[in-house]
């Protein structure tokens, strides 16, 4: 099967498939009982899965949902909870909606549960290279998994209910089933592939169709660039199209999609979500959401994943210049298409940087596999540890340069420059320190080159760069996902919900206990600010357990609910009782345009001279008698 | 001004064009297969088909709560239609012979002409509307209310903006179709209204173009393809397809020309009133007796003096004519009581061009493109020459049955479709009569169609209350021929000539004896029906009383009879001509075998010819019926029966006339004959060329009459768009006519603000109303609900009564513990007039009011002291002295006298 089919691509020398693991997987039925073969590879995969699970689950529920996440969570919550306050919402990600409905039905409706399906899917995506192990080779598959495990974009997307994670997961299984179909010609694989790809377009996220177009472009790019004198590839594709069970796939796909969107007929209106995905997809062609920068996914990818760009582009160069395989060329095509979408598609979310992450990771794996392999040279006898030692040295010198640059950045930020920074003398010394550090890197390169040859020297430098950039990427991902989760200076977070919402929730629980004796039974009246989501968004999610919440457009002077939440205005509202107010920031905003010479420190530490502003402040008015703050005679007779 | 307008609103225009293109593209794989018998493969009708099928899926899924009323759901409905279409196309055995893309490439001239025609008609009427976008007058406020209500409602059936708590009880499918387009494009309601009209204009014109094209192309194809089966062309259009590179052949030119002519007849041409009455009247060139004979309202005599002479002549230019002169020609038939006095509600003789000039978006206008679609599908059935498959019957029921939901009067297209099936069978069996199996087949087809329509549109039928109370015999009001001619002059001449030509072409096959029998039976049936209906009417106390009253006033039975007879004589010419037309059609269609024909096959005409004759007959029946019977509605006279049946007659005859013009002038011209001869084609069907002299005479007559009909649009558009538009120096072209419905700019501003603030589907806004409000309101009522779609307690009560019939009086009254409390008008008056908060609060609670609107109309109509109670409240939105208050704020007021 492998040999007959040109779509199954020339494996690189190190990925010859006659491995013990492969043999075991090919003949599982022969052995009675369950056999578990523990190999280093398996241990590494388990470690990667555990690492990514830890990264995704840590503090998952302590960071409030942003408006976009809250919309999805509320859509699912209101679908399953008839007592929920507010109107039903249409999900922008029907597949995630279905998953959320199921998990919320089982696991309750807290913030962590809302994020859990996407986070778990993110972990599965890390492990997904296992599916392609036979085609990519063990090493490349493992490297891809490792890169995905530390990928900031995948980490952030997995932790923030991004539809892009669902789209990528569907794309990956779609590709896998496509490969299986080409191998086996079994209609079931084609049908599964069709379902996955249909779901990708209709149920994952508005940009899902671009992922599909990107994959198709990748395929055609590979077809047009691969060396194919006998037209084997073209014939195989044509044959595949002829053999494809179009009608069955369309009918079964349509049925499965309708069933899934309707949460298996439990929530018929879920179909509207598919329509919404399509509508948002079309709108995204012409409209960019407010506050989103141009080429948002591209900027996100460049900022958070330099390691993938450095090694991915190198990999792309290697593929194009050194007769890369069909699959590798398809990855290059996918990357080109993804870069085009990331640049031109207005409706793209930051999570859509995954468009770039996956092909870049696959291409990086090509580079890294070569780089990490022992250097074989006709003239030099290079010890296996040599490049690694050099790599550590290079990483150290680069770290020196980076630390000095951070100090310089800090100094510049405190100098408050207008046009050009006036750098104080000590800081200037640090700038000068950067130069010898970099020079040291160069000297090391030549030194190693003179000992073991240029090839070894490149390997060592690459390992150093990999180390330093990986640390940077991993750190920036974790910071953006957890430490700076409500910091708008993180490029990822356009309008993050403030952590203070947690505090507000706790306050309300206490107030409810005092007012009603129960934590969530208190009546709350909410008048959102002008332009804020009405019964949607972060605030609505923060209040979702308070079933007696009422969203209003204006407040009657007789309102005397235990708690009234209003937008922070200069005039306090006229209410039917005495209230004590406490203001909370709902979100933070930060002007990207304020970034000037503090760019350097922002790049590393997200520190800037212009601080984020607490925008969309709300005031929680608690009726005075709840805490006994007023004499009984002045408080209305609540009970 | 123009370019500024393009910069502002060009995107919206382009957006609607694109959306309809996408709708057409989504349905095309399915429609291509469905209409495979049409030479055009349904391309000119695809936009309308796409809108309707997507709209149907969308409506049905909404009704079953599977979708919500969101733009995304519309897109999903479109994708579903596309998906089903692709599957249908992929499983079509003939797709290898007729793949879509090569077909489109080969028929480039058709595709380009269709697109160009659509774009020209659409943009042209967009400009007309942008010059005068006003939505004031007649029934536009009601239509705006429906459009806004449909757009705003979270689910279907949509809320009735003029009766809170209830769904719309009217045929509102057209508003759903336009509302979904508006939601997708995101334009304001006022802009959507003025984009919908050009869209309907263009869709109708394009549809007419497509049908006439198909008639001609199929006719030519018949003569170019082998004759077994003799009367049907091969499935497909090889002769057209063989034209490389989309080059326009004579065949194509003829079909394209006929198509364009049909578009002109259908939507551009007006009736002859301007030339035959208005210009002679305005220029004082007509004798007074002539005007009296024409008897058009307000134009039956010269105004000054005794009316026998004209005192001051205006010019022939509409510049000097009086306001809304063009409206008069939608009332060219005049009915009188026995005393010779014109009755109160005169028949409406609207025609499409008038509808678009007036720019009411009423259901009969909304249904226009889909009427063309129905005709096209009927033609497809005839040309297909085979029984429809079950899935095709289902689609036919969606498309043609949906006409009932669009405009219930257009249920006549279901009958037309059954007629087409009968015609198909007649042609197929070739005997010139129906076999018993044919009767069963026709009945089965009709029943299947009706049953499917009833099932598919059941949610609508369950909630719909028809105004029709029965069929009434028309004794007093036949249509006088001169007025009928003013209305249909060009068609009468063209179709009359065509019928003569067809009778001549039939030769010995012309089955006059059979036609005599049929017409005799028909007239007999008519007489019996007439008598039955008369007896039935007599048994009803109300009609008996009315009849007796008329008899008494006219000097008893002996006095009445001569008057009635004299009156009936006035209609004899009209009725006689129409019956004669039916006679020719029957004699031609139910042909008898020619004595010298070896084949036992009586039918020698082409399906296109037969279908044209069917259209002529259908039009004749529709225009003949109101002379003998009418449907009793709230008016009690034939105002609506004439209106709706003549309107459909216009559509049917416009298409038939285009083919007739081609048939008389071009069918069988020597050039074509030579081509056919050289192609070794088989013996042509009934190809008797109309002699050159007759052709010339016909051409001259047709040009003159059509030219006369085209004067109306030129003059009316000038008057409507230029003269009646905003004449101020800083005039700005715009499509947003919403502001014209508001009482003032402040009013409009606050209404727009309210539309943004009020987000719940359960919102109810209180605004002024008065009893007996209809289109003739003196103030501005129902504007807030109409422009926002937020239901109000009661908008125009006369319309609600019309829509809901006797149920309205029950729904309008609030009962508590079985005791009548108040009507909705009284509740509104109490809310505004009272100075006591508890009283206002009780009204708010009772009707679930969430907003109270205080604008110019409310300040004018209600007690100032009552209005003053709102002044102390903080408004939700305000501008100038217009404000809207939250009902929550009112509910919170202490139970004291307002302001106390």
PDB file of C-alpha atoms in Angstrom, chain B residues 156-328:
ATOM      1  CA  UNK B 156     -41.080  33.371  13.456  1.00  0.00           C
ATOM      2  CA  UNK B 157     -43.954  33.916  13.062  1.00  0.00           C
ATOM      3  CA  UNK B 158     -42.933  37.553  13.308  1.00  0.00           C
ATOM      4  CA  UNK B 159     -44.502  39.897  15.817  1.00  0.00           C
ATOM      5  CA  UNK B 160     -47.204  42.208  14.532  1.00  0.00           C
ATOM      6  CA  UNK B 161     -45.763  45.674  15.179  1.00  0.00           C
ATOM      7  CA  UNK B 162     -49.231  47.159  15.216  1.00  0.00           C
ATOM      8  CA  UNK B 163     -50.816  44.773  17.661  1.00  0.00           C
ATOM      9  CA  UNK B 164     -48.554  43.767  20.512  1.00  0.00           C
ATOM     10  CA  UNK B 165     -48.797  40.235  21.751  1.00  0.00           C
ATOM     11  CA  UNK B 166     -49.840  38.811  18.384  1.00  0.00           C
ATOM     12  CA  UNK B 167     -48.102  37.566  15.289  1.00  0.00           C
ATOM     13  CA  UNK B 168     -48.658  39.081  11.854  1.00  0.00           C
ATOM     14  CA  UNK B 169     -51.899  37.788  10.371  1.00  0.00           C
ATOM     15  CA  UNK B 170     -51.285  38.482   6.727  1.00  0.00           C
ATOM     16  CA  UNK B 171     -49.482  36.915   3.826  1.00  0.00           C
ATOM     17  CA  UNK B 172     -46.041  38.089   4.835  1.00  0.00           C
ATOM     18  CA  UNK B 173     -43.614  35.793   3.046  1.00  0.00           C
ATOM     19  CA  UNK B 174     -42.431  38.618   0.810  1.00  0.00           C
ATOM     20  CA  UNK B 175     -41.485  40.704   3.829  1.00  0.00           C
ATOM     21  CA  UNK B 176     -39.500  37.774   5.184  1.00  0.00           C
ATOM     22  CA  UNK B 177     -37.610  37.495   1.904  1.00  0.00           C
ATOM     23  CA  UNK B 178     -36.806  41.191   1.834  1.00  0.00           C
ATOM     24  CA  UNK B 179     -36.182  41.336   5.577  1.00  0.00           C
ATOM     25  CA  UNK B 180     -33.561  38.618   5.427  1.00  0.00           C
ATOM     26  CA  UNK B 181     -31.771  40.454   2.629  1.00  0.00           C
ATOM     27  CA  UNK B 182     -31.913  43.618   4.708  1.00  0.00           C
ATOM     28  CA  UNK B 183     -30.527  41.840   7.758  1.00  0.00           C
ATOM     29  CA  UNK B 184     -27.724  40.352   5.718  1.00  0.00           C
ATOM     30  CA  UNK B 185     -26.779  43.700   4.232  1.00  0.00           C
ATOM     31  CA  UNK B 186     -27.237  45.544   7.518  1.00  0.00           C
ATOM     32  CA  UNK B 187     -28.980  48.561   5.988  1.00  0.00           C
ATOM     33  CA  UNK B 188     -31.589  50.651   7.794  1.00  0.00           C
ATOM     34  CA  UNK B 189     -35.240  49.804   7.401  1.00  0.00           C
ATOM     35  CA  UNK B 190     -35.810  52.910   5.282  1.00  0.00           C
ATOM     36  CA  UNK B 191     -32.994  51.952   2.936  1.00  0.00           C
ATOM     37  CA  UNK B 192     -34.115  48.341   2.809  1.00  0.00           C
ATOM     38  CA  UNK B 193     -37.562  49.444   1.682  1.00  0.00           C
ATOM     39  CA  UNK B 194     -36.141  51.490  -1.157  1.00  0.00           C
ATOM     40  CA  UNK B 195     -33.738  48.762  -2.212  1.00  0.00           C
ATOM     41  CA  UNK B 196     -36.397  46.081  -2.156  1.00  0.00           C
ATOM     42  CA  UNK B 197     -38.519  47.865  -4.747  1.00  0.00           C
ATOM     43  CA  UNK B 198     -35.780  48.130  -7.385  1.00  0.00           C
ATOM     44  CA  UNK B 199     -34.883  44.551  -6.672  1.00  0.00           C
ATOM     45  CA  UNK B 200     -38.442  43.407  -7.305  1.00  0.00           C
ATOM     46  CA  UNK B 201     -38.549  45.565 -10.422  1.00  0.00           C
ATOM     47  CA  UNK B 202     -35.391  43.999 -11.786  1.00  0.00           C
ATOM     48  CA  UNK B 203     -36.299  40.457 -10.792  1.00  0.00           C
ATOM     49  CA  UNK B 204     -39.688  40.734 -12.463  1.00  0.00           C
ATOM     50  CA  UNK B 205     -38.232  42.183 -15.633  1.00  0.00           C
ATOM     51  CA  UNK B 206     -35.547  39.538 -15.759  1.00  0.00           C
ATOM     52  CA  UNK B 207     -38.106  36.818 -15.134  1.00  0.00           C
ATOM     53  CA  UNK B 208     -40.306  38.030 -17.973  1.00  0.00           C
ATOM     54  CA  UNK B 209     -37.238  38.183 -20.171  1.00  0.00           C
ATOM     55  CA  UNK B 210     -36.387  34.597 -19.355  1.00  0.00           C
ATOM     56  CA  UNK B 211     -39.828  33.214 -20.111  1.00  0.00           C
ATOM     57  CA  UNK B 212     -40.143  34.963 -23.457  1.00  0.00           C
ATOM     58  CA  UNK B 213     -36.620  33.900 -24.322  1.00  0.00           C
ATOM     59  CA  UNK B 214     -37.520  30.320 -23.536  1.00  0.00           C
ATOM     60  CA  UNK B 215     -40.719  30.452 -25.537  1.00  0.00           C
ATOM     61  CA  UNK B 216     -38.935  31.669 -28.635  1.00  0.00           C
ATOM     62  CA  UNK B 217     -35.846  29.524 -28.209  1.00  0.00           C
ATOM     63  CA  UNK B 218     -37.944  26.419 -27.630  1.00  0.00           C
ATOM     64  CA  UNK B 219     -40.072  27.251 -30.648  1.00  0.00           C
ATOM     65  CA  UNK B 220     -37.022  27.559 -32.842  1.00  0.00           C
ATOM     66  CA  UNK B 221     -35.543  24.426 -31.320  1.00  0.00           C
ATOM     67  CA  UNK B 222     -38.649  22.490 -32.240  1.00  0.00           C
ATOM     68  CA  UNK B 223     -37.987  23.164 -35.855  1.00  0.00           C
ATOM     69  CA  UNK B 224     -34.355  22.284 -35.608  1.00  0.00           C
ATOM     70  CA  UNK B 225     -34.551  18.989 -33.825  1.00  0.00           C
ATOM     71  CA  UNK B 226     -35.788  15.605 -34.968  1.00  0.00           C
ATOM     72  CA  UNK B 227     -39.475  15.154 -34.592  1.00  0.00           C
ATOM     73  CA  UNK B 228     -39.616  11.990 -32.557  1.00  0.00           C
ATOM     74  CA  UNK B 229     -41.179  12.677 -30.220  1.00  0.00           C
ATOM     75  CA  UNK B 230     -42.460  15.155 -32.653  1.00  0.00           C
ATOM     76  CA  UNK B 231     -43.731  17.934 -30.448  1.00  0.00           C
ATOM     77  CA  UNK B 232     -41.011  17.960 -27.879  1.00  0.00           C
ATOM     78  CA  UNK B 233     -37.500  19.013 -28.327  1.00  0.00           C
ATOM     79  CA  UNK B 234     -34.741  16.816 -27.137  1.00  0.00           C
ATOM     80  CA  UNK B 235     -33.893  17.366 -23.515  1.00  0.00           C
ATOM     81  CA  UNK B 236     -31.174  19.873 -23.871  1.00  0.00           C
ATOM     82  CA  UNK B 237     -30.470  22.505 -26.356  1.00  0.00           C
ATOM     83  CA  UNK B 238     -27.913  21.152 -28.704  1.00  0.00           C
ATOM     84  CA  UNK B 239     -28.475  23.715 -31.380  1.00  0.00           C
ATOM     85  CA  UNK B 240     -27.828  26.542 -29.034  1.00  0.00           C
ATOM     86  CA  UNK B 241     -25.021  24.729 -27.397  1.00  0.00           C
ATOM     87  CA  UNK B 242     -23.295  24.196 -30.668  1.00  0.00           C
ATOM     88  CA  UNK B 243     -22.830  27.885 -31.132  1.00  0.00           C
ATOM     89  CA  UNK B 244     -19.217  28.278 -30.318  1.00  0.00           C
ATOM     90  CA  UNK B 245     -17.993  31.016 -28.109  1.00  0.00           C
ATOM     91  CA  UNK B 246     -21.380  32.378 -27.214  1.00  0.00           C
ATOM     92  CA  UNK B 247     -21.730  34.005 -30.609  1.00  0.00           C
ATOM     93  CA  UNK B 248     -25.166  35.536 -31.047  1.00  0.00           C
ATOM     94  CA  UNK B 249     -27.008  33.703 -33.783  1.00  0.00           C
ATOM     95  CA  UNK B 250     -30.274  34.839 -35.411  1.00  0.00           C
ATOM     96  CA  UNK B 251     -32.030  32.304 -33.213  1.00  0.00           C
ATOM     97  CA  UNK B 252     -30.546  33.853 -30.139  1.00  0.00           C
ATOM     98  CA  UNK B 253     -31.180  37.371 -31.324  1.00  0.00           C
ATOM     99  CA  UNK B 254     -34.848  36.644 -31.783  1.00  0.00           C
ATOM    100  CA  UNK B 255     -35.120  35.044 -28.377  1.00  0.00           C
ATOM    101  CA  UNK B 256     -33.151  37.783 -26.678  1.00  0.00           C
ATOM    102  CA  UNK B 257     -35.207  40.446 -28.430  1.00  0.00           C
ATOM    103  CA  UNK B 258     -38.477  38.809 -27.409  1.00  0.00           C
ATOM    104  CA  UNK B 259     -37.157  38.526 -23.879  1.00  0.00           C
ATOM    105  CA  UNK B 260     -36.295  42.180 -23.649  1.00  0.00           C
ATOM    106  CA  UNK B 261     -39.675  43.056 -25.114  1.00  0.00           C
ATOM    107  CA  UNK B 262     -41.373  40.957 -22.436  1.00  0.00           C
ATOM    108  CA  UNK B 263     -39.440  42.782 -19.744  1.00  0.00           C
ATOM    109  CA  UNK B 264     -40.609  46.083 -21.205  1.00  0.00           C
ATOM    110  CA  UNK B 265     -44.209  44.889 -21.395  1.00  0.00           C
ATOM    111  CA  UNK B 266     -44.161  43.490 -17.896  1.00  0.00           C
ATOM    112  CA  UNK B 267     -42.607  46.205 -15.821  1.00  0.00           C
ATOM    113  CA  UNK B 268     -41.876  49.277 -17.915  1.00  0.00           C
ATOM    114  CA  UNK B 269     -44.936  49.841 -20.052  1.00  0.00           C
ATOM    115  CA  UNK B 270     -47.979  51.518 -18.574  1.00  0.00           C
ATOM    116  CA  UNK B 271     -51.571  51.595 -19.633  1.00  0.00           C
ATOM    117  CA  UNK B 272     -52.820  53.994 -22.293  1.00  0.00           C
ATOM    118  CA  UNK B 273     -54.410  56.452 -19.887  1.00  0.00           C
ATOM    119  CA  UNK B 274     -51.757  59.106 -20.307  1.00  0.00           C
ATOM    120  CA  UNK B 275     -52.054  59.253 -24.089  1.00  0.00           C
ATOM    121  CA  UNK B 276     -55.759  58.553 -24.476  1.00  0.00           C
ATOM    122  CA  UNK B 277     -57.013  60.663 -21.606  1.00  0.00           C
ATOM    123  CA  UNK B 278     -54.515  62.745 -19.663  1.00  0.00           C
ATOM    124  CA  UNK B 279     -52.766  64.489 -22.548  1.00  0.00           C
ATOM    125  CA  UNK B 280     -56.004  65.240 -24.439  1.00  0.00           C
ATOM    126  CA  UNK B 281     -57.455  66.528 -21.210  1.00  0.00           C
ATOM    127  CA  UNK B 282     -54.464  68.644 -20.273  1.00  0.00           C
ATOM    128  CA  UNK B 283     -54.056  70.063 -23.762  1.00  0.00           C
ATOM    129  CA  UNK B 284     -57.757  70.528 -24.305  1.00  0.00           C
ATOM    130  CA  UNK B 285     -57.575  68.628 -27.555  1.00  0.00           C
ATOM    131  CA  UNK B 286     -60.346  66.178 -26.767  1.00  0.00           C
ATOM    132  CA  UNK B 287     -64.017  66.869 -27.270  1.00  0.00           C
ATOM    133  CA  UNK B 288     -65.917  66.892 -24.013  1.00  0.00           C
ATOM    134  CA  UNK B 289     -68.029  63.996 -25.232  1.00  0.00           C
ATOM    135  CA  UNK B 290     -64.901  61.917 -25.671  1.00  0.00           C
ATOM    136  CA  UNK B 291     -63.862  62.480 -22.091  1.00  0.00           C
ATOM    137  CA  UNK B 292     -67.355  61.733 -20.936  1.00  0.00           C
ATOM    138  CA  UNK B 293     -67.294  58.501 -22.913  1.00  0.00           C
ATOM    139  CA  UNK B 294     -63.956  57.522 -21.467  1.00  0.00           C
ATOM    140  CA  UNK B 295     -65.391  58.307 -18.051  1.00  0.00           C
ATOM    141  CA  UNK B 296     -62.139  58.241 -16.108  1.00  0.00           C
ATOM    142  CA  UNK B 297     -62.585  59.673 -12.643  1.00  0.00           C
ATOM    143  CA  UNK B 298     -61.815  63.442 -12.509  1.00  0.00           C
ATOM    144  CA  UNK B 299     -61.165  63.384 -16.252  1.00  0.00           C
ATOM    145  CA  UNK B 300     -64.695  62.854 -17.505  1.00  0.00           C
ATOM    146  CA  UNK B 301     -65.291  66.564 -17.955  1.00  0.00           C
ATOM    147  CA  UNK B 302     -63.306  69.756 -18.156  1.00  0.00           C
ATOM    148  CA  UNK B 303     -63.267  71.478 -14.797  1.00  0.00           C
ATOM    149  CA  UNK B 304     -64.544  75.014 -15.310  1.00  0.00           C
ATOM    150  CA  UNK B 305     -68.046  76.024 -16.291  1.00  0.00           C
ATOM    151  CA  UNK B 306     -70.429  73.372 -17.322  1.00  0.00           C
ATOM    152  CA  UNK B 307     -67.679  71.034 -18.332  1.00  0.00           C
ATOM    153  CA  UNK B 308     -68.482  71.138 -22.009  1.00  0.00           C
ATOM    154  CA  UNK B 309     -65.438  73.173 -22.968  1.00  0.00           C
ATOM    155  CA  UNK B 310     -61.900  73.582 -21.800  1.00  0.00           C
ATOM    156  CA  UNK B 311     -61.025  76.956 -20.357  1.00  0.00           C
ATOM    157  CA  UNK B 312     -57.278  76.863 -19.843  1.00  0.00           C
ATOM    158  CA  UNK B 313     -55.062  74.411 -21.519  1.00  0.00           C
ATOM    159  CA  UNK B 314     -51.966  73.213 -19.738  1.00  0.00           C
ATOM    160  CA  UNK B 315     -49.119  71.981 -21.811  1.00  0.00           C
ATOM    161  CA  UNK B 316     -48.444  68.404 -22.764  1.00  0.00           C
ATOM    162  CA  UNK B 317     -45.571  68.449 -20.305  1.00  0.00           C
ATOM    163  CA  UNK B 318     -46.241  66.920 -16.900  1.00  0.00           C
ATOM    164  CA  UNK B 319     -44.348  69.853 -15.425  1.00  0.00           C
ATOM    165  CA  UNK B 320     -47.641  71.709 -15.192  1.00  0.00           C
ATOM    166  CA  UNK B 321     -49.917  68.838 -14.331  1.00  0.00           C
ATOM    167  CA  UNK B 322     -51.456  68.511 -10.968  1.00  0.00           C
ATOM    168  CA  UNK B 323     -50.050  66.575  -8.041  1.00  0.00           C
ATOM    169  CA  UNK B 324     -50.216  62.774  -8.348  1.00  0.00           C
ATOM    170  CA  UNK B 325     -51.940  62.850 -11.751  1.00  0.00           C
ATOM    171  CA  UNK B 326     -50.306  59.489 -12.464  1.00  0.00           C
ATOM    172  CA  UNK B 327     -52.252  57.865  -9.662  1.00  0.00           C
ATOM    173  CA  UNK B 328     -55.491  58.311 -11.561  1.00  0.00           C
TER     174      UNK B 328
END
